[in-house]
Coordinates of C-alpha atoms and ligand atoms in Angstrom, one line a residue:
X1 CA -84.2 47.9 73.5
X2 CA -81.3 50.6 74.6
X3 CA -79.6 51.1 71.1
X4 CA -83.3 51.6 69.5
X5 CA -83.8 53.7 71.7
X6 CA -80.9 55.5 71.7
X7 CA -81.1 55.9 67.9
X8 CA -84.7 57.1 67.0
X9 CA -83.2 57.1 62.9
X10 CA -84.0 53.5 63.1
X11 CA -87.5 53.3 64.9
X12 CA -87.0 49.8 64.5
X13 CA -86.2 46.5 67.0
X14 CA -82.4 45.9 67.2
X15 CA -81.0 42.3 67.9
X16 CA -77.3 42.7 69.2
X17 CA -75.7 44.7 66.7
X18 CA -78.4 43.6 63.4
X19 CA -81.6 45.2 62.8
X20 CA -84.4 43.9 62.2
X21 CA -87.2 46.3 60.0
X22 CA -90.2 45.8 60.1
X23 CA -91.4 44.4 56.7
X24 CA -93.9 47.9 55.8
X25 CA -90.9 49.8 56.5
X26 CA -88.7 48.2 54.4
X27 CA -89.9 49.6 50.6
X28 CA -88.6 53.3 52.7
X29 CA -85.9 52.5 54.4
X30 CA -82.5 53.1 53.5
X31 CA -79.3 51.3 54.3
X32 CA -76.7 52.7 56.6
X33 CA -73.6 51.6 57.7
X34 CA -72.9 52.0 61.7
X35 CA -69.7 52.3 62.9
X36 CA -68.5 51.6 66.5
X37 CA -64.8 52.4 67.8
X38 CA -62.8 50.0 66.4
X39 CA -59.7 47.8 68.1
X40 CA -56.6 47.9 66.6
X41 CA -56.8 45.6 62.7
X42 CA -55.5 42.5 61.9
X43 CA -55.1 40.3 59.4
X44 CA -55.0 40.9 55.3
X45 CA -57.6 42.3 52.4
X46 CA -57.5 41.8 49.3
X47 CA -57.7 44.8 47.0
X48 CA -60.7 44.8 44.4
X49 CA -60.5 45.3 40.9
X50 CA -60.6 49.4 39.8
X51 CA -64.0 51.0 39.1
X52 CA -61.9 53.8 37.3
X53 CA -60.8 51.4 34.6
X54 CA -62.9 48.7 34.1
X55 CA -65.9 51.3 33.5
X56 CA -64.3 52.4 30.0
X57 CA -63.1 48.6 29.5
X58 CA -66.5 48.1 29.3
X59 CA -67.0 51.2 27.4
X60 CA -64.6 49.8 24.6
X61 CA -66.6 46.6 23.5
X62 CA -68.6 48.6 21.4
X63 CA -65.6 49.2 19.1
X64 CA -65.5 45.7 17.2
X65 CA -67.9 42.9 17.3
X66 CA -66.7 39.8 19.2
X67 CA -67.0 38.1 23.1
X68 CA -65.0 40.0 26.0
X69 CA -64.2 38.6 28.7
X70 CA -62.8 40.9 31.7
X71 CA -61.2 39.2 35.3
X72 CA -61.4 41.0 38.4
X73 CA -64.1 43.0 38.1
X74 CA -65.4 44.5 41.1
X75 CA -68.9 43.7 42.4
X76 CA -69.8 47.3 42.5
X77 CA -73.2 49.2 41.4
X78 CA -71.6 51.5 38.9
X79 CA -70.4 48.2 36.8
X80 CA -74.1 47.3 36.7
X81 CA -75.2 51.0 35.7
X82 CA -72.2 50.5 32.6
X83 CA -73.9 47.0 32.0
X84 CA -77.7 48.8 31.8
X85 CA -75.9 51.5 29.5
X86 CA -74.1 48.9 26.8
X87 CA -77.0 47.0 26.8
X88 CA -79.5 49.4 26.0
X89 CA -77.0 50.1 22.9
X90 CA -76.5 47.0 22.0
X91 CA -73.7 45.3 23.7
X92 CA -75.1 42.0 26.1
X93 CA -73.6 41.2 29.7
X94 CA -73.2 38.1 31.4
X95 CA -71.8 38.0 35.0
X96 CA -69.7 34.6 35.5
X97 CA -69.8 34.5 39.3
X98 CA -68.9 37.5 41.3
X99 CA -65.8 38.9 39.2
X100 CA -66.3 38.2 35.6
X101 CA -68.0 39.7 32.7
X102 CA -68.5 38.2 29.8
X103 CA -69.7 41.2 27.0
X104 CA -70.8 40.3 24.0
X105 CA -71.1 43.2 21.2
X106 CA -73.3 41.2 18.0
X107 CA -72.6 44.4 15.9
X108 CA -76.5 45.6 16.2
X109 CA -75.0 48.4 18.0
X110 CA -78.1 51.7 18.0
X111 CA -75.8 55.0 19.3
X112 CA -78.7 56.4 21.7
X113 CA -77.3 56.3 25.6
X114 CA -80.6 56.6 27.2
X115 CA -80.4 59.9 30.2
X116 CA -82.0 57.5 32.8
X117 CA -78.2 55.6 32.7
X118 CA -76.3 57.9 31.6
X119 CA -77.7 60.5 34.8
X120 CA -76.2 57.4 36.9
X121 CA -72.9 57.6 36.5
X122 CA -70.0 59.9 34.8
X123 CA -68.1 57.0 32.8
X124 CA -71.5 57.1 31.2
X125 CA -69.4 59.8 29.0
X126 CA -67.1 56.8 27.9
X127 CA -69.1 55.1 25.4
X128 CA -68.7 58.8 23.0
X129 CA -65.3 57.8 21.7
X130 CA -66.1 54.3 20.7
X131 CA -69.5 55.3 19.1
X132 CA -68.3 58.3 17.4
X133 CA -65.7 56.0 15.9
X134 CA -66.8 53.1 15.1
X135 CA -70.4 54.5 13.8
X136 CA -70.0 58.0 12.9
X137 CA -72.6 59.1 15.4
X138 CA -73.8 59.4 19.2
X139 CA -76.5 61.1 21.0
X140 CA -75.7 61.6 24.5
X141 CA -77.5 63.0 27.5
X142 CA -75.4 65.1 29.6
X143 CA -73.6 62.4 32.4
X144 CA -74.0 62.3 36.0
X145 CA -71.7 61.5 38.7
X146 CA -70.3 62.7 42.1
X147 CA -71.1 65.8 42.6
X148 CA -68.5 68.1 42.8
X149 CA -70.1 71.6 40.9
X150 CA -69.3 72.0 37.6
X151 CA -67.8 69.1 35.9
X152 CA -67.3 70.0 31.9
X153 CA -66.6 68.0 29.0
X154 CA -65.5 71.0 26.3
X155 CA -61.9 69.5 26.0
X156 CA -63.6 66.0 25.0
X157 CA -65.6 67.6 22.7
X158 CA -62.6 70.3 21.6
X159 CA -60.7 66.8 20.8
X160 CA -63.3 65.0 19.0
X161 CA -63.8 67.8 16.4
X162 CA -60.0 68.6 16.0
X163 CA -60.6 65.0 14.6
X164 CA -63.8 65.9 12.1
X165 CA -66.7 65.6 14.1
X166 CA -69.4 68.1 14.5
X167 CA -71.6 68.6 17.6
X168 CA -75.1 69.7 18.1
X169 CA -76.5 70.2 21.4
X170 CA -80.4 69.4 21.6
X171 CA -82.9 69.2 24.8
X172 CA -81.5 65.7 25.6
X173 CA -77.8 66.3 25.6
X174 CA -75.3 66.3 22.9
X175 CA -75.1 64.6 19.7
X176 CA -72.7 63.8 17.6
X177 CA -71.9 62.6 13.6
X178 CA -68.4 62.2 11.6
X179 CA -68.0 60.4 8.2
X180 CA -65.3 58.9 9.3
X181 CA -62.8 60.7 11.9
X182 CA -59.4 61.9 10.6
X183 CA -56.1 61.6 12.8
X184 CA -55.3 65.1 14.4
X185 CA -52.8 66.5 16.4
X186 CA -54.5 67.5 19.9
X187 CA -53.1 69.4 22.8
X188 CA -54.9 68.7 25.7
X189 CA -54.9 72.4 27.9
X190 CA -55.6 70.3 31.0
X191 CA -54.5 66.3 31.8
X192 CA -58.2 65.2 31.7
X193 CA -58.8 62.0 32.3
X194 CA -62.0 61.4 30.8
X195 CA -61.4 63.3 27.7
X196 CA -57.6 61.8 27.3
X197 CA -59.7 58.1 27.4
X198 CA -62.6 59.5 24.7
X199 CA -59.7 61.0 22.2
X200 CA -58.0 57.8 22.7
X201 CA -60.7 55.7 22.0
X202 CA -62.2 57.4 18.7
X203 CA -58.9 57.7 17.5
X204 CA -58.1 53.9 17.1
X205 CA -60.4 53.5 14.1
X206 CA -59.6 56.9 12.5
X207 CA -58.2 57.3 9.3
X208 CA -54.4 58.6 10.3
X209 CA -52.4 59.1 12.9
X210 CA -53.5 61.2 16.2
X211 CA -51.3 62.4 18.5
X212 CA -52.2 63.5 22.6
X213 CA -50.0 65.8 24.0
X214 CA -50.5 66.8 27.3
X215 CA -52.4 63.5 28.2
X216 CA -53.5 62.1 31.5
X217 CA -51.3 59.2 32.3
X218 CA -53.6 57.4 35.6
X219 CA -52.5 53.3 35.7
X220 CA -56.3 53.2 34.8
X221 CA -55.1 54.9 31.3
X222 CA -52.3 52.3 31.1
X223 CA -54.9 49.6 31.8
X224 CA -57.1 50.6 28.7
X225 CA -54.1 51.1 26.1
X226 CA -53.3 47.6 27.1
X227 CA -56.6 46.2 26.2
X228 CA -56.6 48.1 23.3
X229 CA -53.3 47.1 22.2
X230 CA -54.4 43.5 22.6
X231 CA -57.3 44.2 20.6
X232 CA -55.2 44.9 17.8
X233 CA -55.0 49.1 18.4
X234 CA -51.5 50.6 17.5
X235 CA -50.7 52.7 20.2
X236 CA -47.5 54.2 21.5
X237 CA -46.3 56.7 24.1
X238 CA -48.4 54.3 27.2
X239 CA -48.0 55.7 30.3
X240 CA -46.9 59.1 29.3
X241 CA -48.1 62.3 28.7
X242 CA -47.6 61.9 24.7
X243 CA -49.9 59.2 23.3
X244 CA -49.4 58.2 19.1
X245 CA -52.1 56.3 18.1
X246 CA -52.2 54.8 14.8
X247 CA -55.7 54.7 13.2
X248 CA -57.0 51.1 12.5
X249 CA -59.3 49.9 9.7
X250 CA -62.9 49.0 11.1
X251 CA -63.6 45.5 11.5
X252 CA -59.8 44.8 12.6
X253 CA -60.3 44.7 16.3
X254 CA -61.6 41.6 17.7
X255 CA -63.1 40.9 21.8
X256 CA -59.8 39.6 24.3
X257 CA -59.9 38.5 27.5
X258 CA -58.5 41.0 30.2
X259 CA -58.1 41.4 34.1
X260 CA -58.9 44.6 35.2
X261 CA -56.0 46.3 37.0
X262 CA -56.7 46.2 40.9
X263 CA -58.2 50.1 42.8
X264 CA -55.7 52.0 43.9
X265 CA -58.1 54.2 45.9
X266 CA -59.6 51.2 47.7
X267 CA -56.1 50.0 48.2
X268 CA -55.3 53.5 49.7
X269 CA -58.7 53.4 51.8
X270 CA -57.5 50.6 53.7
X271 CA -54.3 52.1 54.3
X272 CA -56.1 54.6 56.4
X273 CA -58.6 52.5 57.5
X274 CA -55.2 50.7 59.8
X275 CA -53.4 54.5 60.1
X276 CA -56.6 55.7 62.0
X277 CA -57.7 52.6 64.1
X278 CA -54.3 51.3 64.0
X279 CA -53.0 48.0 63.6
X280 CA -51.0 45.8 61.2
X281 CA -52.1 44.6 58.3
X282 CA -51.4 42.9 54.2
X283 CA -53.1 44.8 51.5
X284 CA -53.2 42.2 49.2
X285 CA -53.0 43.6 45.7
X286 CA -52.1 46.7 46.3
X287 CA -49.7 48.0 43.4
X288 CA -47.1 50.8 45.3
X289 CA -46.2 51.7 42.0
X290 CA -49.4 52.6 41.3
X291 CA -49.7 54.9 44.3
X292 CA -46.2 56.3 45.3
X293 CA -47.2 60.0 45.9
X294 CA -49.7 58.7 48.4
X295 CA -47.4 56.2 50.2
X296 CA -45.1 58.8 50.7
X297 CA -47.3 61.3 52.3
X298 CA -48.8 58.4 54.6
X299 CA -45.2 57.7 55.5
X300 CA -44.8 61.6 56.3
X301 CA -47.9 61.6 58.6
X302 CA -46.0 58.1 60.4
X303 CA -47.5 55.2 58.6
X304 CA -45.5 52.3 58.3
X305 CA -45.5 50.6 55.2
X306 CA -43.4 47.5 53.5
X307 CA -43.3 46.5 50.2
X308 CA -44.3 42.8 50.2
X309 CA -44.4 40.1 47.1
X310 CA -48.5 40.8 46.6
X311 CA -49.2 44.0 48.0
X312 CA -48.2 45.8 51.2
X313 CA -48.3 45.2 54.8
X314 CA -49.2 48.5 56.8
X315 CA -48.6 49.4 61.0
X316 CA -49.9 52.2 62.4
X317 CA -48.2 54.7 64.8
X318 CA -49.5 56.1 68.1
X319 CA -50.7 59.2 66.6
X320 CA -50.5 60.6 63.7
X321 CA -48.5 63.9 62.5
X322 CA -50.5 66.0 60.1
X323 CA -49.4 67.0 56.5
X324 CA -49.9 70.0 53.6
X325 CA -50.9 68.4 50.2
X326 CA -52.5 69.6 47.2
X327 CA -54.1 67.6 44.8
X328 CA -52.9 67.2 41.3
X329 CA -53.2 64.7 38.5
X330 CA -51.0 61.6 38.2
X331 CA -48.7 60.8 39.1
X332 CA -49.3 63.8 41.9
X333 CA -51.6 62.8 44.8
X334 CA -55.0 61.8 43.3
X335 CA -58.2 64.1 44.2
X336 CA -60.0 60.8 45.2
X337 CA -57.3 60.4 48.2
X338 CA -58.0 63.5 49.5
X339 CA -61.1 63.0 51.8
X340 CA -59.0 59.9 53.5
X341 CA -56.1 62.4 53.9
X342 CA -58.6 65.1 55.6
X343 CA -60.1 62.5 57.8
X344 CA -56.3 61.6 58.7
X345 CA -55.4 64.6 59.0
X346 CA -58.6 65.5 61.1
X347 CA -57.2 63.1 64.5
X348 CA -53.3 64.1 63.9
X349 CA -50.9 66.2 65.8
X350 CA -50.5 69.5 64.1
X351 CA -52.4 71.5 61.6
X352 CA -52.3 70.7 57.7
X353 CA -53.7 72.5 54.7
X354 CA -55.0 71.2 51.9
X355 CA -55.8 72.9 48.4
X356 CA -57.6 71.0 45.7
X357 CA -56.5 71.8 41.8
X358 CA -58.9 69.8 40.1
X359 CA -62.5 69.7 41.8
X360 CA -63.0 73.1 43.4
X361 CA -66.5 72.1 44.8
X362 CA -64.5 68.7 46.1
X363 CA -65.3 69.8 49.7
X364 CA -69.3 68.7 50.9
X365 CA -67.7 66.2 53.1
X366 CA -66.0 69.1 55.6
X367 CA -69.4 69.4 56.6
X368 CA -69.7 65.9 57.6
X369 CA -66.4 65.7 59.5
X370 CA -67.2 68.6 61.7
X371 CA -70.4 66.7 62.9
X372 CA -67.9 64.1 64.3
X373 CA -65.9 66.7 66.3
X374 CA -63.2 67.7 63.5
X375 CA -61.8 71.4 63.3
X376 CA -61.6 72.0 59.7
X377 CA -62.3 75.7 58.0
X378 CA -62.1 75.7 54.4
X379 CA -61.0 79.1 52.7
X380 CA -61.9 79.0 48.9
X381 CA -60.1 75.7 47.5
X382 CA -58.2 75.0 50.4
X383 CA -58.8 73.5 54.4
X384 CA -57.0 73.9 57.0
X385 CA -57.6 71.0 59.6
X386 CA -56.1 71.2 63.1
X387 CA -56.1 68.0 64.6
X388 CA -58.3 67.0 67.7
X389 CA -57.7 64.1 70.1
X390 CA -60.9 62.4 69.1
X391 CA -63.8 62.0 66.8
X392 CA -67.2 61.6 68.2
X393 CA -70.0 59.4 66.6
X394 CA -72.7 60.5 65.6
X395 CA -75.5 60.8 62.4
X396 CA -73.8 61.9 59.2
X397 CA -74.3 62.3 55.2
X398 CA -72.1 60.4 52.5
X399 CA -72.2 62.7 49.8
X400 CA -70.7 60.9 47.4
X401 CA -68.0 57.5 46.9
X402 CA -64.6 58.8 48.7
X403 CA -66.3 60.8 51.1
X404 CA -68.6 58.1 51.8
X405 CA -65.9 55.9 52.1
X406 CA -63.6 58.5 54.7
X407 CA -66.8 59.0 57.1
X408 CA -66.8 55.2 57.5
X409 CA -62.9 55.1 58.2
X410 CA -63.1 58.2 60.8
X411 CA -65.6 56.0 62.6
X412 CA -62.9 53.7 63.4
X413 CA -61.4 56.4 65.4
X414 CA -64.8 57.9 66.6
X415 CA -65.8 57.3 70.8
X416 CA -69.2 56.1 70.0
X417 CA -71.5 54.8 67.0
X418 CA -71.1 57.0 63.8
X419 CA -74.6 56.1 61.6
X420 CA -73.8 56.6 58.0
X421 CA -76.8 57.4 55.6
X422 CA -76.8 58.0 51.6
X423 CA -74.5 55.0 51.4
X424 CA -75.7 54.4 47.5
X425 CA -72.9 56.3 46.8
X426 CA -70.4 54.3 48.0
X427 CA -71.8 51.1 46.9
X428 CA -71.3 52.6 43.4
X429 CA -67.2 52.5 43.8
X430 CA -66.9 50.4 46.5
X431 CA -66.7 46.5 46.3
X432 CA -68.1 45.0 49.8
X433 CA -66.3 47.7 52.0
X434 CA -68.2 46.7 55.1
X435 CA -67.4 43.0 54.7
X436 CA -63.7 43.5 53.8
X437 CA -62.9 45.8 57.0
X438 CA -65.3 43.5 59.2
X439 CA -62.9 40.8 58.3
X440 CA -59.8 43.4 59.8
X441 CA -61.7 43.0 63.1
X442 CA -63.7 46.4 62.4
X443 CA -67.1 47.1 64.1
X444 CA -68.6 48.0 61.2
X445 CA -72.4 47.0 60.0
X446 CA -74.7 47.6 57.5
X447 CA -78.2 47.8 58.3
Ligands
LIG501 C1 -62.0 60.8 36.5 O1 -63.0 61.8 36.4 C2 -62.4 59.9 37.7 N1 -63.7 59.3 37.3 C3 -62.6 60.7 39.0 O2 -62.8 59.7 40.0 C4 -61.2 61.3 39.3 O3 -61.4 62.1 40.4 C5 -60.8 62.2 38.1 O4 -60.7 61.4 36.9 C6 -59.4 62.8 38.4 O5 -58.5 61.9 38.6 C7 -63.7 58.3 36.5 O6 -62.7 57.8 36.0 C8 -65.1 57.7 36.2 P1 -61.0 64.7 34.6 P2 -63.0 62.7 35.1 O7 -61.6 64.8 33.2 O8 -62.6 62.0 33.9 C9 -61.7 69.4 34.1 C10 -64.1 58.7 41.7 O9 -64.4 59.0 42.9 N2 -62.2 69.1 32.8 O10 -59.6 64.3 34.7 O11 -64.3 63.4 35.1 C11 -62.6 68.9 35.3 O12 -63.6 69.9 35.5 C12 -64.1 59.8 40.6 O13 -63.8 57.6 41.4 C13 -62.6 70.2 32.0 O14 -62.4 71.3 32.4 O15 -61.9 63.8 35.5 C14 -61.7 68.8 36.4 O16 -61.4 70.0 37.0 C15 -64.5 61.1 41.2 N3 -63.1 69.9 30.8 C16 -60.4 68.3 35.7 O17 -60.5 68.7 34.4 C17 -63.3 68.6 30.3 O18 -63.7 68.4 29.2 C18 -60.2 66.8 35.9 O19 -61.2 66.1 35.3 C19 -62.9 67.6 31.2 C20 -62.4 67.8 32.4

């Protein structure tokens, strides 16, 4: 009865490593992942498909009626959220074992996105675009998502009018009409993402030609001009910060087949999963040219990592050398890397600072990392973390999907049991995490 015990958060029996709750309990008790120290990893993962693409994949079925059917999708709770979403406007879902979605949009599409979904997740914000475009109208409650402050979406709206459409905002978010939206010439004052993949999107049934300068250029952007391309969308300038897209005439897009691009950021989670607890191991999938900014500053802190045919094989050092970065979008290093850099960072030789440029607020996991023993003080938008020896387990707090994902690889490296709570959030991005470092030898458990 020691680890019980030892850990009154559970109150419960444990058998070996699996606990067993009580039944009445169960309806209030929340998952957690527990992490012991971990042996050096072994052996290969595969890399999942991307949750940052195959959310607005999903988004675009409700431009043209007709069956989709998307390959390697990830088996993650934010793809169900996007399946609640469609289907409440219109668009049916059909999981084909664990990675395949088959979406069917019938064309009795209604433009409402309901709050409780769209509060769920921030890709919720996707489905604007295509609505706005293919039916001249969308109401929209105001999307959720990480939490990381303030998290705008003026320069998706600013874009969507430059193209005709006029705005309102009511009590239950935003809503929005057009006749029929007109080609424009946009000039986007910040690489956004989201708001590059919402221009883009309502601007493949406009009447004209639009043009993005200044546009993001993430592989996940690449991924959706391909599947938009293949559903008959002109579209030139992919993969660079100038996108042409030539309006189409509605009804001339038809439902393809596409696999989703794998997740660079789970690719790059188990990179440090092996730099932390060390090792040598395949990350099958992964796509280096997807993720060279971060390969490079792995290799700085000592990581050793080899192209291979499907993905990458990865050894650790003996200890890690810390690194400056700052975050920046693509191809710089990727805001959602950062919390696996800091944790890195957090049990390396030396002192590194780290300033984030996109997501001021990007920081609630510092908190976290200092419960396991980490020396991190964080001045505005930047951290300075000076390396410790070790990391100590104990109880913390995933705040949201990377963070989530960063407390579970420090725990690797942490003398003790770290006991991971909130761990919704990474469920939402994270496709079987526990299973998939488990299988790397890890001592890692959900219970
Ligand atoms: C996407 O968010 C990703 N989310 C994020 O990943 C990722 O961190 C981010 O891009 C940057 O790479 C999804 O794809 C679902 P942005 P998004 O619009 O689209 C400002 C994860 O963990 N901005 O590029 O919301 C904004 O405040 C998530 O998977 C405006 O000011 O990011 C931020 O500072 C977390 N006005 C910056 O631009 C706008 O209208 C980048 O935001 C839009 C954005």
């Amino acid at each position: 009865m020691a680890l019980a015990q030892k850990n009154p958060i559970f109150g419960c029996i444990s058998w070996g490593k699996r606990y067993l709750l009580p039944l009445r309990e169960h309806t209030d008790c929340v998952m957690q992942i527990v992490v012991e120290h971990s042996e050096a990893l072994r052996g290969e993962v595969q890399v999942p498909g991307a949750k940052n693409s195959v959310l607005k994949l999903m988004a675009v079925t409700l431009l043209a009626e007709g069956e989709y059917r998307l390959t390697n999708v990830p088996d993650i709770a934010d793809v169900d959220t996007m399946c609640d979403l469609l289907r409440a406007l219109g668009v049916q879902s059909k999981k084909v074992g664990t990675h395949e979605l088959v979406l069917t949009n019938s064309g009795n599409i209604t433009p409402v996105a309901p709050f409780e979904f769209v509060d769920r997740i921030r890709a919720s914000i996707n489905v604007l675009g295509p609505l706005v475009g293919r039916y001249g109208s969308a109401d929209i409650a105001m999307p959720g998502g990480d939490d990381f402050g303030s998290r705008p979406i003026d320069l998706h709206v600013a874009g969507l009018e430059a193209m005709g459409a006029r705005f309102e905002l009511n009590k239950d978010g935003i809503r929005a009409t057009a006749k029929r939206l007109q080609g424009a010439s946009i000039e986007l004052k910040f690489p956004s993402v989201g708001a590059t993949e919402n221009i883009l999107t309502a601007a493949v049934l406009a009447n004209g030609v639009t043009v993005i300068d200044n546009a993001a250029r993430e592989p996940e952007i690449v991924d959706l001009c391909n599947m938009l391309v293949a559903m008959g969308a002109q579209i030139e300038g992919i993969g660079t910060s100038r996108l042409v897209i030539h309006g189409s005439k509605k009804g001339s897009l038809r439902g393809v087949r596409h696999a989703v691009i794998n997740d660079r950021v789970q690719a790059a989670t188990y990179i440090a999963a092996v730099a932390i607890a060390g090792g040598d191991v395949q990350v099958r999938g992964a796509r280096p040219e997807h993720m060279e900014m971060v390969i490079n500053k792995y290799t700085q802190m000592g990581v050793s990592i080899y192209p291979q045919r499907d993905g990458l094989r990865v050894t650790a050092p003996e200890r890690l050398t810390a690194i400056d970065f700052a975050t920046l979008p693509y191809p710089g290093i990727a805001t959602d890397y950062k919390p696996l850099l800091v944790a890195m960072n957090s049990i390396s030789s030396g002192v590194g600072i780290v300033t984030e440029n996109l997501f001021p607020g990007r920081f609630r996991y510092i908190e976290e990392l200092c419960k396991l023993g980490a020396d991190i003080r964080i001045d505005g938008h930047h951290a300075v973390i000076k390396g410790v020896d070790h990391l100590i387990g104990t109880a913390v707090t995933a705040p949201d999907i990377r963070a989530g994902a960063a407390l579970v690889v420090a725990g690797l490296a942490a003398h003790g049991e770290t006991v991971i709570s909130e761990i919704h959030h990474i469920d939402r991005g994270y496709d079987d995490l526990v299973g998939r470092l488990s299988g790397l030898g890890a001592d890692v458990t959900r219970v």
